[in-house]
Coordinates of C-alpha atoms and ligand atoms in Angstrom, one line a residue:
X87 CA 86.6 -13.9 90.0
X88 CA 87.7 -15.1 86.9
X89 CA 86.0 -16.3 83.8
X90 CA 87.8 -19.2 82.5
X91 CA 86.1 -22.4 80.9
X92 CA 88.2 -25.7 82.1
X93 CA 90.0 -28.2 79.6
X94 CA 86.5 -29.7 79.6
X95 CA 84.8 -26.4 78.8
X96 CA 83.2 -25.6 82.1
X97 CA 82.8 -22.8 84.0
X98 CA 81.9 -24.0 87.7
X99 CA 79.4 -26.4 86.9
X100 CA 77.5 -25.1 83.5
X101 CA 79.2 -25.9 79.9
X102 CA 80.8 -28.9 78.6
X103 CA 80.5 -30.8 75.2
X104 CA 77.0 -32.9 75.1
X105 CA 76.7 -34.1 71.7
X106 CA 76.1 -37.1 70.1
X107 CA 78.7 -39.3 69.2
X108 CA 78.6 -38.7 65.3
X109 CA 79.5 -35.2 65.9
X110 CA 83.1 -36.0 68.3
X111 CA 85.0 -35.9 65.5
X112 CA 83.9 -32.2 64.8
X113 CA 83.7 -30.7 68.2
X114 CA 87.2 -32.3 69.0
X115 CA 88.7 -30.5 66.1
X116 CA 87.7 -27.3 67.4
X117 CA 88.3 -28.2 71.0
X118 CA 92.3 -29.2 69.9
X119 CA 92.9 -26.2 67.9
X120 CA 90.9 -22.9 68.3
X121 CA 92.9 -21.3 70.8
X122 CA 96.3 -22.1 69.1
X123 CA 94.6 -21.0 65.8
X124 CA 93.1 -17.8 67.2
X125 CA 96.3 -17.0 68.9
X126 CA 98.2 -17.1 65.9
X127 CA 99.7 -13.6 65.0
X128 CA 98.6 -13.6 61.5
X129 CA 95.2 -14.7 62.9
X130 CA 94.8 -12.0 64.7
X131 CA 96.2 -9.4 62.1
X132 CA 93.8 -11.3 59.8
X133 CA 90.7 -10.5 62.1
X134 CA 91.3 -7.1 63.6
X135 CA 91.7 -5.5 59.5
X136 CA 88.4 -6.8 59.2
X137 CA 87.0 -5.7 62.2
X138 CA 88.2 -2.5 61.4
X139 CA 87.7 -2.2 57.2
X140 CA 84.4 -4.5 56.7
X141 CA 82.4 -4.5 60.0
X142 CA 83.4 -0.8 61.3
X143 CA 85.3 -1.0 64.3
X144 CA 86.2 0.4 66.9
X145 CA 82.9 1.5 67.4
X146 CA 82.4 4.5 69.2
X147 CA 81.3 5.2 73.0
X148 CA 79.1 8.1 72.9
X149 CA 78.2 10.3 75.8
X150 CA 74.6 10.3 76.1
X151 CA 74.2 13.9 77.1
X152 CA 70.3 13.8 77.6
X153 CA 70.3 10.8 79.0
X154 CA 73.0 11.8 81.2
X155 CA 70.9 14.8 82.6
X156 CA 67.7 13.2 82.7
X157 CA 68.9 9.9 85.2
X158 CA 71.7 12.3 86.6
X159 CA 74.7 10.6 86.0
X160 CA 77.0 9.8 83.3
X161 CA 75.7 7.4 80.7
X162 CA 77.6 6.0 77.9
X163 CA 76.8 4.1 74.7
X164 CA 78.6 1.6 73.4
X165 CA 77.7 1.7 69.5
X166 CA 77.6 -2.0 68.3
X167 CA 74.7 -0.4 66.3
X168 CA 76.7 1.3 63.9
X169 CA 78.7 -1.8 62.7
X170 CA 78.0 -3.5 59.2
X171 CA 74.5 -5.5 59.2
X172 CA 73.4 -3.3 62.0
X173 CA 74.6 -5.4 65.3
X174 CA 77.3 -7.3 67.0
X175 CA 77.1 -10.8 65.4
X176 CA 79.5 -9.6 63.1
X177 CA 82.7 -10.0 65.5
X178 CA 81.3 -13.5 65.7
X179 CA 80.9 -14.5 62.3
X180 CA 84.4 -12.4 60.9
X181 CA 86.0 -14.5 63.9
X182 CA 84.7 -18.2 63.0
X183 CA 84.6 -17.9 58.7
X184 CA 88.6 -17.1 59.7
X185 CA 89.3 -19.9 61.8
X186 CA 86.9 -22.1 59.6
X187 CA 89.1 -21.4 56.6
X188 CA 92.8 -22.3 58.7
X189 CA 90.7 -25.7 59.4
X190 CA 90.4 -26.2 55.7
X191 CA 86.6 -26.0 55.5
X192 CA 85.1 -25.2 52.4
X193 CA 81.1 -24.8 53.9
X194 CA 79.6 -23.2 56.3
X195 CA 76.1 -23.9 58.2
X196 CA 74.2 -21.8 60.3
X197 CA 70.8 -22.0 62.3
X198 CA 68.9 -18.8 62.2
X199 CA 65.9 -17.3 64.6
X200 CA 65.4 -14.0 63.9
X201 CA 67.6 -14.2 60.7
X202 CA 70.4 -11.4 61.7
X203 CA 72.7 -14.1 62.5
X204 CA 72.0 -16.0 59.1
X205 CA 72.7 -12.7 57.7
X206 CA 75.4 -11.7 59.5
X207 CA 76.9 -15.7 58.3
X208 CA 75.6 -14.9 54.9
X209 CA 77.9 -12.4 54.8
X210 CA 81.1 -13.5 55.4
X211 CA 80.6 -16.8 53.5
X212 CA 80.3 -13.9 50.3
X213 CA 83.0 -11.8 51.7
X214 CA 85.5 -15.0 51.3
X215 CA 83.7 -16.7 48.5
X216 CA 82.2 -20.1 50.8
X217 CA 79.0 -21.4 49.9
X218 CA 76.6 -20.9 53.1
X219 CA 73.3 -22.2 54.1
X220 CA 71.6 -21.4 56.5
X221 CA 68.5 -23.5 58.6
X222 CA 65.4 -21.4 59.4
X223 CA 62.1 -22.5 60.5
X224 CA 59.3 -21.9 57.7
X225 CA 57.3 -20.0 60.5
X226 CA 60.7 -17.4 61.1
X227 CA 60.9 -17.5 57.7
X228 CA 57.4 -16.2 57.5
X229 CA 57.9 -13.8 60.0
X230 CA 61.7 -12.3 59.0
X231 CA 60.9 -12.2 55.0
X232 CA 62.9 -9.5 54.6
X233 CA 66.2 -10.9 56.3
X234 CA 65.5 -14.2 54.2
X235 CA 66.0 -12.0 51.3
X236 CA 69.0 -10.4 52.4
X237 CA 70.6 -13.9 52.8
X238 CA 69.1 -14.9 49.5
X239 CA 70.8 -11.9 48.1
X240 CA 74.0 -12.5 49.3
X241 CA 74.2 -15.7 47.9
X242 CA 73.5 -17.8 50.6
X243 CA 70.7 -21.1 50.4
X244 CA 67.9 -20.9 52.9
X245 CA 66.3 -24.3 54.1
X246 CA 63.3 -23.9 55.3
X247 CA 62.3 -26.1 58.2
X248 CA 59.4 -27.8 58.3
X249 CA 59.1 -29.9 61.8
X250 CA 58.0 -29.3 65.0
X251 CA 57.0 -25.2 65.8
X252 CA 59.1 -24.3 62.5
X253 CA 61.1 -22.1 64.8
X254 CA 64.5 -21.8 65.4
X255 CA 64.7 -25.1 67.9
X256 CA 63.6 -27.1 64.4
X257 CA 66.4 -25.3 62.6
X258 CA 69.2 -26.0 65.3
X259 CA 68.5 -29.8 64.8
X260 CA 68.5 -29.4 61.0
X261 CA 71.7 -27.8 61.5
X262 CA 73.0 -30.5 63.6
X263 CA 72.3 -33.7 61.3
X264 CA 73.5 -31.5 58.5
X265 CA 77.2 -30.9 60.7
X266 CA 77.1 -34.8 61.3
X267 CA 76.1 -35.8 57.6
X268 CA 79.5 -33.6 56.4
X269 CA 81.6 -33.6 59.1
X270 CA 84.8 -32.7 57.0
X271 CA 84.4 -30.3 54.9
X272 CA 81.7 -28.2 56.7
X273 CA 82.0 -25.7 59.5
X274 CA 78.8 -24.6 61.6
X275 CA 79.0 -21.0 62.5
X276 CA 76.9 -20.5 66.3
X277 CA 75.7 -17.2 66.6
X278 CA 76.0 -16.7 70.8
X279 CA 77.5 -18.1 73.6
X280 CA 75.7 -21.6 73.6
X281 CA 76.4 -24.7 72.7
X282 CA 78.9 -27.3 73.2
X283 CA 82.4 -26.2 74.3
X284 CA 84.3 -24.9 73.0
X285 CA 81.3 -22.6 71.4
X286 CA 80.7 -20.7 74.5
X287 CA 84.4 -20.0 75.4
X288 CA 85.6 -19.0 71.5
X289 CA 82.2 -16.7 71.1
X290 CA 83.0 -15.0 74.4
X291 CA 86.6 -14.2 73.1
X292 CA 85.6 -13.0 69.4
X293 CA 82.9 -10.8 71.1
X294 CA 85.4 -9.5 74.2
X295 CA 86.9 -6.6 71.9
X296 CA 83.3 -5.0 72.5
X297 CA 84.7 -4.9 76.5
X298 CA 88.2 -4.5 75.2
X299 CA 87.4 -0.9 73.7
X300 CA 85.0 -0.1 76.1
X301 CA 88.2 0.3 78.3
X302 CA 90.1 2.2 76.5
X303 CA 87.9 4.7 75.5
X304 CA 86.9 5.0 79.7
X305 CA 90.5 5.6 79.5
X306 CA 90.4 8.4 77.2
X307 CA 87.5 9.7 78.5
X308 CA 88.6 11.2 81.5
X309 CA 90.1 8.1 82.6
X310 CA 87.8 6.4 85.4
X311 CA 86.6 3.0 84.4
X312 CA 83.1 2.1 84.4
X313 CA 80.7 1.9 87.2
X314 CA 77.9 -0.2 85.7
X315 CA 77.4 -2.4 82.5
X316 CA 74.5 -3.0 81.3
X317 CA 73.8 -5.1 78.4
X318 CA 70.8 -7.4 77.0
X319 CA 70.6 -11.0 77.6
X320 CA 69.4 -13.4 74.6
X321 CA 71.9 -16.4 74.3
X322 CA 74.5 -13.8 75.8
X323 CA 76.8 -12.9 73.8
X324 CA 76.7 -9.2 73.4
X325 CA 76.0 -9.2 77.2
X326 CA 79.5 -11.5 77.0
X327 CA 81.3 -9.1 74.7
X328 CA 80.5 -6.5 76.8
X329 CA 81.6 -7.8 80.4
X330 CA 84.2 -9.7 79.2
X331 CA 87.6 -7.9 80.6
X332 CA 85.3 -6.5 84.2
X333 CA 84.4 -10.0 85.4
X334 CA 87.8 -9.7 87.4
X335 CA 86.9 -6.3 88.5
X336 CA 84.7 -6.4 91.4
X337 CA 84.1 -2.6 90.9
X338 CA 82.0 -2.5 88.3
X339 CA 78.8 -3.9 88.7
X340 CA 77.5 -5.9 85.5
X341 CA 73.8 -6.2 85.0
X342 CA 72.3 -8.5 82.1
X343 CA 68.7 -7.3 81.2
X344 CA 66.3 -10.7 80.0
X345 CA 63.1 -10.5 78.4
X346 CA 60.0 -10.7 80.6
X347 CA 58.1 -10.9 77.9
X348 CA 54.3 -10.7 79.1
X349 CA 55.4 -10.9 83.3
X350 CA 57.9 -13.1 84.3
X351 CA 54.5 -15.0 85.7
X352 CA 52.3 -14.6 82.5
X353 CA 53.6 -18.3 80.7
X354 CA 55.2 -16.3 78.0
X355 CA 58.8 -15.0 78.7
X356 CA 61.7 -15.2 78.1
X357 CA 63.4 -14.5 81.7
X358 CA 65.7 -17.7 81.8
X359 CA 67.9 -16.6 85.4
X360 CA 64.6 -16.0 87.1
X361 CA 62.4 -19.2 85.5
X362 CA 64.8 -21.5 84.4
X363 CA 66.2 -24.7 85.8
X364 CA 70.0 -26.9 85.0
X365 CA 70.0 -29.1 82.3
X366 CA 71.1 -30.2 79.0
X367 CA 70.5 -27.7 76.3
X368 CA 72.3 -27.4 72.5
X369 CA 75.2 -29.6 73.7
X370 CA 75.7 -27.7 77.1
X371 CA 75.1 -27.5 80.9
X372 CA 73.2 -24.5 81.4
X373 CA 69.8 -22.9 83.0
X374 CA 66.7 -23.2 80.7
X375 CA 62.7 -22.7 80.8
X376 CA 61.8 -26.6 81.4
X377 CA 58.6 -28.5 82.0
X378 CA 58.5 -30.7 85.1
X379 CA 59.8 -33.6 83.2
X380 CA 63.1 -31.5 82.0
X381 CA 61.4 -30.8 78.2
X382 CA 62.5 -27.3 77.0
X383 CA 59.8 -24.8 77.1
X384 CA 58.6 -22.4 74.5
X385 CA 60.1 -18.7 75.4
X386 CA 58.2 -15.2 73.8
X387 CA 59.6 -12.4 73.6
X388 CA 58.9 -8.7 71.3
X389 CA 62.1 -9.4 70.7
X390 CA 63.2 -12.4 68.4
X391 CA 66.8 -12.0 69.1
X392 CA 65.8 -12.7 72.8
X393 CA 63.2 -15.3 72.4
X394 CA 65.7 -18.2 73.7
X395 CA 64.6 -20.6 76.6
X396 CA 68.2 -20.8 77.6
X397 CA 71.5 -18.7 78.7
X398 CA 75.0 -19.7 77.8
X399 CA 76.7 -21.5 80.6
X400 CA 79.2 -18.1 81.2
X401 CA 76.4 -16.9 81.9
X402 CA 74.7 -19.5 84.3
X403 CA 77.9 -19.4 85.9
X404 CA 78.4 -15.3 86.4
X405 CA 74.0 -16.0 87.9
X406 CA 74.5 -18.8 90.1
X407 CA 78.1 -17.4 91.7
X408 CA 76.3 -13.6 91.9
X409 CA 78.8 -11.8 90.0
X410 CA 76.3 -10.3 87.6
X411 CA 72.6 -9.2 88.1
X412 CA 70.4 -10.5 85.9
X413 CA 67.1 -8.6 86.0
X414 CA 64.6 -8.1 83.3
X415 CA 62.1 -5.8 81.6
X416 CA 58.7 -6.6 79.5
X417 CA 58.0 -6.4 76.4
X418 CA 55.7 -3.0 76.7
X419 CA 58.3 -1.7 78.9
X420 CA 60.8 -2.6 76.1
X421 CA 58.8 -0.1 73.9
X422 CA 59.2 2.5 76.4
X423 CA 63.2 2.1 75.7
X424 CA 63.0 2.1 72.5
X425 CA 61.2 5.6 72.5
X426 CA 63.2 6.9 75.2
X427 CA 66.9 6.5 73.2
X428 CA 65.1 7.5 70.0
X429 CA 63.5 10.6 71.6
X430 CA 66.8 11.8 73.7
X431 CA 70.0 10.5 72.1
X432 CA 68.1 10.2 68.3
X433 CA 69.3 6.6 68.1
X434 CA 66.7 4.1 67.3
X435 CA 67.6 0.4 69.1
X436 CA 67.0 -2.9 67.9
X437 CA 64.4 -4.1 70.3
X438 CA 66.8 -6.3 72.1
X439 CA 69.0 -3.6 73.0
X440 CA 65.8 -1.7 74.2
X441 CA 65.1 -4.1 77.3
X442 CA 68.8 -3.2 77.9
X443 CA 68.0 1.0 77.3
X444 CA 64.6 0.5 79.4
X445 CA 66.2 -0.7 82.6
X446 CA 67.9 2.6 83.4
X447 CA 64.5 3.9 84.1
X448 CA 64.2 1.4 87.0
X449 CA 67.6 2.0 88.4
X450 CA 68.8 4.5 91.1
X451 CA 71.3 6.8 90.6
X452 CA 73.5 9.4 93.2
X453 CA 75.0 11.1 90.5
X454 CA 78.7 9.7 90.9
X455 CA 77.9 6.8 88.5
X456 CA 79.4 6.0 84.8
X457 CA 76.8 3.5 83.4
X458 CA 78.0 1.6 80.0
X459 CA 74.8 1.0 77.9
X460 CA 75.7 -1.9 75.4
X461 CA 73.9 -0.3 71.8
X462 CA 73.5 -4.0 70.7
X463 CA 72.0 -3.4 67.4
X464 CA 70.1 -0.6 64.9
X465 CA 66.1 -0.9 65.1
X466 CA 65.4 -0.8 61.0
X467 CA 64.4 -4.3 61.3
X468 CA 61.9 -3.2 63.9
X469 CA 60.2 -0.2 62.5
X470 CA 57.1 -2.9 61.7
X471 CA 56.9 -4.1 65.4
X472 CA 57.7 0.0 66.9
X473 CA 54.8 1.4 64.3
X474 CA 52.3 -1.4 65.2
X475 CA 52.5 -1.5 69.1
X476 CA 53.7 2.6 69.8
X477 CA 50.6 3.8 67.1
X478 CA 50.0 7.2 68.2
X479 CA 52.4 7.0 70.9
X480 CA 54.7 7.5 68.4
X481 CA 53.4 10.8 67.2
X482 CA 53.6 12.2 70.7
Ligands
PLP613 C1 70.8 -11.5 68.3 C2 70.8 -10.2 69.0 C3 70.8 -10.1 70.4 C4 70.7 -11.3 71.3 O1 71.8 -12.2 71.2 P1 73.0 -12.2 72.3 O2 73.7 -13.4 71.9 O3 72.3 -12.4 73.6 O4 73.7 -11.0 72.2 C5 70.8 -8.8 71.0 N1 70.8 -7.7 70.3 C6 70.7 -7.7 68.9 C7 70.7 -6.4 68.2 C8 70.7 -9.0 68.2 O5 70.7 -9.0 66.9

C-alpha cells in the first residue's frame, strides 16, 4: 500500500484539518507551502548539515550480538538514542524551526508532556536565536523538573498551566489560543504525528530519514532488507520515522508496540489501537480512548512520552487497513526491557523505547529473521522511575 495523505490531508478516512476558524489562516499557510518549501534544494542542504553536525546523524544500526543469540536471529538497533537531547524529536524540531524561518516567523510555541519535546524546541529556537515558549501543565512541570530546567537554560519561557488535570491536554489548548492570538508572527512546533493536516504528513517526512538509513545500512550490511520493524507507539512518530519507506513493502512486517499500562483492561493504559474509538482529536480524524459520550479519556502509562489517548491518523490508517500490528506491553513488562538491553547490549532505553525492546520477548523466531529495533531515546531521564520500580532487581 501506499502512505499518502490526500489534498485534504487524509489517509483513508483518519486526518484532515479540524480547527477552529481563528486558526484557517495558519493551518492554510502551512497546508499551501510546506511541501514546496521542504522540497527546496537549499532546504534540504539546510536540514541534512544539521542533521548531520548538531543532532548526530546518521545514526548507527548496531548489531545486537547478545540479543541476537539469545532470541536466535538477527536483531538490529537503530540508535536514535545517541542523537543530541537523547531521542528522535530532534529531526522534527531541526525540520519545522527551518521551514518556520522561510515562512518569516520570528516565534515559536510548543506544548510539552513529558518535556523532551519542549526541550528538543528549546533547542533549536537557541540554535537560530528565536524566542520559544513552551506550554506545560504545572502538574508535568512538577513531575519533569529537571527538563523544565533544561528549557529554562536554554533560554526558552515555560508557562505553566494551570486548568483542568495541568497535564499536557491543558497545555495543548494553551498552545492553541496562543497560535490564534498571534497568528503571524508565531510558528507552533508539534512534536508527533498528530494534529491537523498537514502536521501528521510533514512530521512523518522529517522523521522518514530514521527509515531512510535504516535501508541503507541493511544494504551495507550484508544487503537483505529487513524482516521486522519494531518501534514504540506514543503519538507515532518515531514508529512513523521508522516504517516510513516499508509501508510499500509487503515484506517486512511492521509492528508498533503501545503502552498497556496496568492491562489493557485495568482503566489505566494507554493501548489506543486496542481501546480506542474514531473521533475528533487535536484537529484530526483519528482513534482515541473516549467515554461513551465521545469525551477523551485520561491514558497512564510508566512512560510519559507514551501517555497519549490518541494515535496519529497514519497510524489509524496503517491499524484499520492491517498493514501494521499494533500490539502492546505493560508497564512492569516495560521494566523487564529496559533491563534486558541494559544487561545484554549495555544500552540503557528511555522507557518508551523499552515497551518497544520488551516485545521481542513475546515474539517467535525461526532463526531466518532480521528484526529492526527502533532505539527511540537514552533512559538518563529515567534512572528515577528504573531505580524506584527495579529496587533490588537492579542489583541482580
Ligand atoms: C516522545 C518519545 C516517544 C513517543 O513519541 P512518538 O511520537 O510516538 O515517537 C518515544 N520515545 C522517546 C524516547 C520519546 O522521547
Amino acid at each position: 500500500m501506499r502512505l499518502e495523505a490526500n489534498e485534504k490531508g487524509f489517509f483513508g478516512e483518519f486526518g484532515g484539518a479540524y480547527v477552529p476558524e481563528m486558526l484557517y489562516p495558519n493551518v492554510r499557510e502551512l497546508q499551501d507551502r510546506y511541501v514546496e518549501i521542504t522540497g527546496e534544494a537549499a532546504f534540504q542542504r539546510e536540514l541534512n548539515e544539521l542533521l548531520r553536525d548538531f543532532a548526530g546523524r546518521p545514526t548507527p544500526l548496531f548489531a545486537g550480538r547478545r540479543l541476537s543469540a539469545l532470541f536466535g536471529c538477527e536483531i538490529l538497533l537503530k540508535r536514535e538514542d545517541l542523537l543530541h537531547t537523547g531521542a528522535h524529536k530532534i529531526n522534527n524540531t531541526i525540520g519545522q524551526i527551518l521551514l518556520a524561518k522561510r515562512l518569516g516567523k520570528t516565534r515559536i510555541i510548543a506544548e510539552t508532556g513529558a518535556g523532551q519535546h519542549g526541550v528538543a524546541t528549546a533547542t533549536v529556537c537557541a540554535l537560530m536565536g528565536m524566542p520559544c515558549v513552551v506550554y506545560m501543565g504545572e502538574v508535568d512541570m512538577q513531575r519533569q523538573a529537571l527538563n523544565v530546567g533544561r528549557m529554562r537554560m536554554l533560554g526558552a519561557e515555560v508557562r505553566g498551566v494551570s486548568s483542568g488535570s495541568k497535564t499536557l491536554k491543558d497545555a495543548t489548548n494553551e498552545a492553541m489560543r496562543d497560535w490564534i492570538a498571534n497568528p503571524h508572527d508565531t510558528h507552533y512546533i508539534i512534536g508527533s504525528v498528530v494534529g491537523p493536516h498537514p502536521f501528521p504528513d510533514m512530521v512523518a517526512r522529517f522523521q522518514s530519514v530514521i527509515s531512510r538509513e535504516i535501508k541503507e545500512q541493511c544494504h551495507v550490511l550484508g544487503g537483505r532488507q529487513p524482516t521486522h520493524v519494531i518501534a514504540c507507539v506514543g503519538g507515532g512518530s518515531n514508529a512513523m520515522g521508522g516504517f516510513f519507506h516499508f509501508v510499500e513493502d509487503e515484506k517486512v512486517a511492521l509492528i508498533g508496540v503501545e503502552a498497556a499500562g496496568c492491562g489493557i483492561s485495568s482503566g489505566r493504559s494507554a493501548a489506543t489501537t486496542a481501546l480506542g474509538q474514531p473521533g475528533i482529536l487535536h484537529g484530526s480524524r483519528t482513534l482515541f480512548m473516549q467515554s461513551e459520550d465521545g469525551q477523551v479519556e485520561e491514558a497512564h502509562s510508566i512512560s510519559a512520552g507514551l501517555d497519549y489517548p490518541g494515535i496519529g491518523p497514519q497510524h489509524a490508517h496503517l491499524h484499520t487497513t492491517g498493514r501494521v500490528q499494533y500490539v502492546s506491553v505493560t508497564d512492569d513488562e516495560s521494566l523487564e526491557g529496559a533491563k534486558l538491553l541494559a544487561r545484554q547490549e549495555g544500552i540503557i532505553p528511555a522507557l518508551e523505547t523499552a515497551h518497544a525492546v520488551a516485545y521481542l520477548s513475546k515474539m517467535r523466531f525461526s532463526g531466518s529473521e532480521r528484526v529492526v529495533v527502533v532505539v527511540s531515546g537514552r533512559g538518563d531521564k529515567d534512572m528515577g522511575t528504573y531505580l524506584e520500580r527495579l529496587g533490588e532487581g537492579i542489583s541482580r
